[in-house]
Coordinates of C-alpha atoms in Angstrom, one line a residue:
M1 CA -99.4 -108.0 -34.9
K2 CA -97.6 -105.0 -33.6
T3 CA -98.3 -103.1 -36.9
S4 CA -102.0 -103.9 -36.6
C5 CA -102.1 -102.6 -33.0
R6 CA -100.2 -99.5 -34.1
Y7 CA -102.8 -98.8 -36.8
T8 CA -105.6 -99.5 -34.4
G9 CA -104.2 -97.0 -32.0
I10 CA -103.9 -94.3 -34.7
V11 CA -107.5 -94.9 -35.8
I12 CA -108.8 -94.7 -32.3
G13 CA -106.7 -91.5 -31.8
V14 CA -108.2 -89.9 -34.9
L15 CA -111.7 -90.9 -33.9
V16 CA -111.2 -89.3 -30.4
L17 CA -109.9 -86.2 -32.0
V18 CA -112.9 -85.9 -34.4
I19 CA -115.3 -86.3 -31.5
L20 CA -113.5 -83.7 -29.4
I21 CA -113.5 -81.2 -32.4
S22 CA -117.2 -81.9 -33.0
G23 CA -117.9 -81.2 -29.3
C24 CA -116.1 -77.9 -29.5
M25 CA -118.0 -76.9 -32.6
Y26 CA -121.3 -77.7 -31.0
G27 CA -120.3 -75.8 -27.9
D28 CA -119.7 -72.7 -30.1
E29 CA -123.1 -73.0 -31.7
T30 CA -124.9 -73.0 -28.3
N31 CA -123.4 -69.6 -27.6
L32 CA -124.3 -68.0 -30.9
G33 CA -127.2 -66.0 -29.3
N34 CA -124.5 -63.7 -27.7
N35 CA -122.8 -63.1 -30.9
T36 CA -123.4 -59.5 -32.2
S37 CA -123.2 -60.8 -35.8
H38 CA -126.6 -62.3 -35.3
I39 CA -129.6 -60.1 -35.7
K40 CA -133.2 -59.6 -34.8
T41 CA -135.9 -57.7 -36.8
Y42 CA -138.0 -54.7 -35.6
S43 CA -141.3 -54.0 -37.4
A44 CA -143.8 -51.3 -36.4
Y45 CA -145.3 -48.0 -37.6
N46 CA -144.7 -49.1 -41.2
I47 CA -140.9 -49.4 -40.7
N48 CA -138.7 -52.4 -40.3
F49 CA -135.0 -53.1 -39.9
N50 CA -132.5 -55.5 -38.4
Y51 CA -130.5 -54.9 -35.3
S52 CA -127.9 -56.8 -33.2
S53 CA -129.3 -59.6 -31.1
N54 CA -127.7 -58.3 -27.9
W55 CA -129.6 -55.0 -28.1
Y56 CA -133.2 -54.7 -27.0
A57 CA -136.3 -53.1 -28.6
Y58 CA -138.5 -50.6 -26.8
N59 CA -141.6 -48.7 -27.9
A60 CA -141.8 -45.3 -26.2
T61 CA -145.2 -44.5 -27.6
T62 CA -147.0 -47.5 -26.0
G63 CA -144.6 -48.1 -23.2
S64 CA -144.3 -51.8 -24.2
N65 CA -141.5 -54.3 -23.6
N66 CA -138.4 -53.4 -21.6
V67 CA -137.7 -50.7 -19.0
V68 CA -137.0 -47.3 -20.5
P69 CA -133.4 -46.3 -20.5
G70 CA -132.5 -43.1 -18.6
D71 CA -132.9 -40.6 -21.4
L72 CA -135.7 -40.7 -23.9
P73 CA -135.1 -39.1 -27.3
L74 CA -135.7 -35.4 -27.5
G75 CA -139.3 -34.4 -27.8
G76 CA -140.5 -31.9 -30.4
D77 CA -143.4 -30.4 -32.3
V78 CA -144.9 -31.8 -35.4
F79 CA -145.2 -29.6 -38.5
T80 CA -148.0 -30.1 -41.0
S81 CA -148.0 -28.6 -44.5
N82 CA -149.4 -25.3 -43.2
T83 CA -146.9 -25.3 -40.3
N84 CA -149.7 -25.7 -37.7
R85 CA -148.3 -27.8 -34.8
S86 CA -149.9 -30.9 -33.4
N87 CA -149.0 -33.6 -30.9
N88 CA -149.9 -36.7 -32.8
N89 CA -146.5 -37.8 -34.0
D90 CA -145.3 -41.3 -33.5
M91 CA -142.2 -41.3 -31.4
I92 CA -140.5 -44.6 -31.3
F93 CA -137.7 -45.5 -28.9
V94 CA -136.5 -48.3 -31.0
V95 CA -133.4 -50.2 -30.0
S96 CA -130.7 -49.8 -27.4
K97 CA -127.6 -51.4 -26.1
D98 CA -127.6 -49.5 -22.9
D99 CA -128.6 -46.0 -21.5
F100 CA -126.0 -44.4 -23.7
T101 CA -125.9 -46.3 -27.0
V102 CA -129.3 -45.8 -28.6
F103 CA -131.0 -45.8 -32.0
D104 CA -134.4 -44.1 -32.1
V105 CA -136.9 -42.9 -34.7
Q106 CA -139.5 -40.2 -34.6
I107 CA -142.0 -40.0 -37.4
I108 CA -143.0 -36.4 -38.2
P109 CA -145.6 -35.4 -40.8
T110 CA -144.3 -32.7 -43.0
G111 CA -147.0 -32.8 -45.7
D112 CA -146.2 -30.9 -48.9
L113 CA -143.3 -28.9 -47.5
S114 CA -140.2 -29.2 -49.5
E115 CA -137.5 -31.5 -48.0
Q116 CA -135.3 -28.6 -47.0
E117 CA -138.2 -26.6 -45.5
G118 CA -139.3 -29.6 -43.4
I119 CA -135.8 -30.4 -42.3
K120 CA -135.2 -26.8 -41.3
L121 CA -138.3 -26.7 -39.2
I122 CA -137.5 -29.9 -37.5
K123 CA -133.9 -28.9 -36.8
N124 CA -135.1 -25.7 -35.1
S125 CA -137.4 -27.7 -32.9
M126 CA -135.3 -30.8 -32.1
I127 CA -131.6 -29.8 -32.0
P128 CA -130.4 -28.1 -28.8
D129 CA -128.4 -24.9 -29.1
D130 CA -125.5 -26.4 -27.1
W131 CA -124.9 -29.3 -29.6
N132 CA -121.6 -28.8 -31.5
K133 CA -122.0 -29.6 -35.2
L134 CA -119.0 -31.6 -36.6
S135 CA -120.2 -32.4 -40.1
N136 CA -123.0 -32.9 -42.5
G137 CA -123.6 -35.0 -45.6
T138 CA -126.0 -37.3 -47.4
L139 CA -126.5 -41.1 -47.6
T140 CA -128.9 -43.5 -49.2
I141 CA -131.6 -45.2 -47.1
D142 CA -134.3 -47.4 -48.6
G143 CA -133.4 -46.1 -52.1
K144 CA -133.8 -42.4 -51.1
T145 CA -131.4 -39.7 -50.3
A146 CA -131.3 -38.9 -46.6
Y147 CA -129.6 -36.0 -44.9
E148 CA -127.1 -36.5 -42.1
D149 CA -125.7 -34.2 -39.4
I150 CA -123.2 -35.2 -36.7
Y151 CA -122.9 -33.4 -33.4
T152 CA -121.2 -33.8 -30.0
A153 CA -122.5 -32.5 -26.7
H154 CA -121.9 -33.0 -23.0
D155 CA -124.7 -35.0 -21.4
Q156 CA -125.1 -33.5 -17.9
S157 CA -127.3 -36.3 -16.7
Y158 CA -124.5 -38.9 -17.1
N159 CA -121.5 -36.5 -17.1
E160 CA -120.5 -37.9 -20.5
Q161 CA -119.4 -36.5 -23.8
M162 CA -121.8 -37.9 -26.4
R163 CA -121.9 -38.1 -30.2
Y164 CA -125.1 -37.8 -32.1
E165 CA -125.7 -38.8 -35.7
V166 CA -129.0 -37.3 -36.8
I167 CA -130.5 -38.4 -40.1
Y168 CA -133.6 -37.0 -41.9
L169 CA -135.3 -39.4 -44.3
I170 CA -138.3 -38.0 -46.1
K171 CA -140.8 -40.3 -47.6
N172 CA -144.6 -40.3 -48.3
G173 CA -145.1 -36.8 -46.7
K174 CA -143.3 -37.8 -43.5
T175 CA -139.9 -37.1 -42.2
Y176 CA -138.2 -40.0 -40.3
Y177 CA -136.1 -38.3 -37.7
I178 CA -133.4 -40.8 -36.9
N179 CA -131.0 -40.4 -34.0
M180 CA -128.0 -42.6 -33.3
Q181 CA -126.1 -41.8 -30.1
A182 CA -123.3 -43.2 -28.1
P183 CA -120.5 -41.9 -25.9
D184 CA -118.1 -40.0 -28.2
K185 CA -115.2 -42.3 -27.2
E186 CA -117.3 -45.4 -28.0
F187 CA -119.2 -44.2 -31.1
D188 CA -116.8 -45.6 -33.7
K189 CA -116.8 -49.0 -32.1
E190 CA -120.6 -49.1 -32.3
K191 CA -120.7 -47.9 -35.9
S192 CA -121.0 -51.5 -37.2
N193 CA -124.1 -52.0 -35.1
F194 CA -125.7 -48.8 -36.3
N195 CA -124.9 -49.8 -39.9
I196 CA -126.8 -53.0 -39.5
I197 CA -129.9 -50.9 -38.8
I198 CA -129.4 -48.2 -41.4
N199 CA -128.5 -50.6 -44.2
S200 CA -131.7 -52.6 -43.6
F201 CA -134.0 -49.7 -42.8
K202 CA -137.2 -49.8 -44.9
V203 CA -140.4 -47.7 -44.9
Q204 CA -143.4 -49.6 -46.1

């Protein structure tokens, strides 16, 4: 009789433990929306990519969705194949964690200019003279070679040292001017979030 009661107590104890563990697991699932490993998808202007679910999307061209963070991406001229300038480029303020940590894209028609000619013209227009260039290189985005420059500069508006990773992706007669920015001291911590975007970036 005593042995039977002992086993009954053990069984009840195990069942209680299983229920408690199940409750903890369920509780974790309800908080998954705040987990940066989960992603959302952005799709507009014939581009699409994934981004962290705790960031938000914003379209600067139409002014839709959330409030604009303090600094919009740098403006610039559009260069056509005969270097005439126009103002019909699609500038997209894409996703942001906060005012400082931002990923944005500007689509710039470069027509039949060579890749290097198009990039040179865009750099002359878009990159401020006071940005300090740290490095340059190449990477592959959407199966194409893209060109990368990394800069630092002091943002007077926020009194913050910033880092900018600028990427030029040329496809279908257009240059996708991609800017990733964050405070210099935080940039490496945000690199995984930027990589989610870059690794999934597609031009349709």
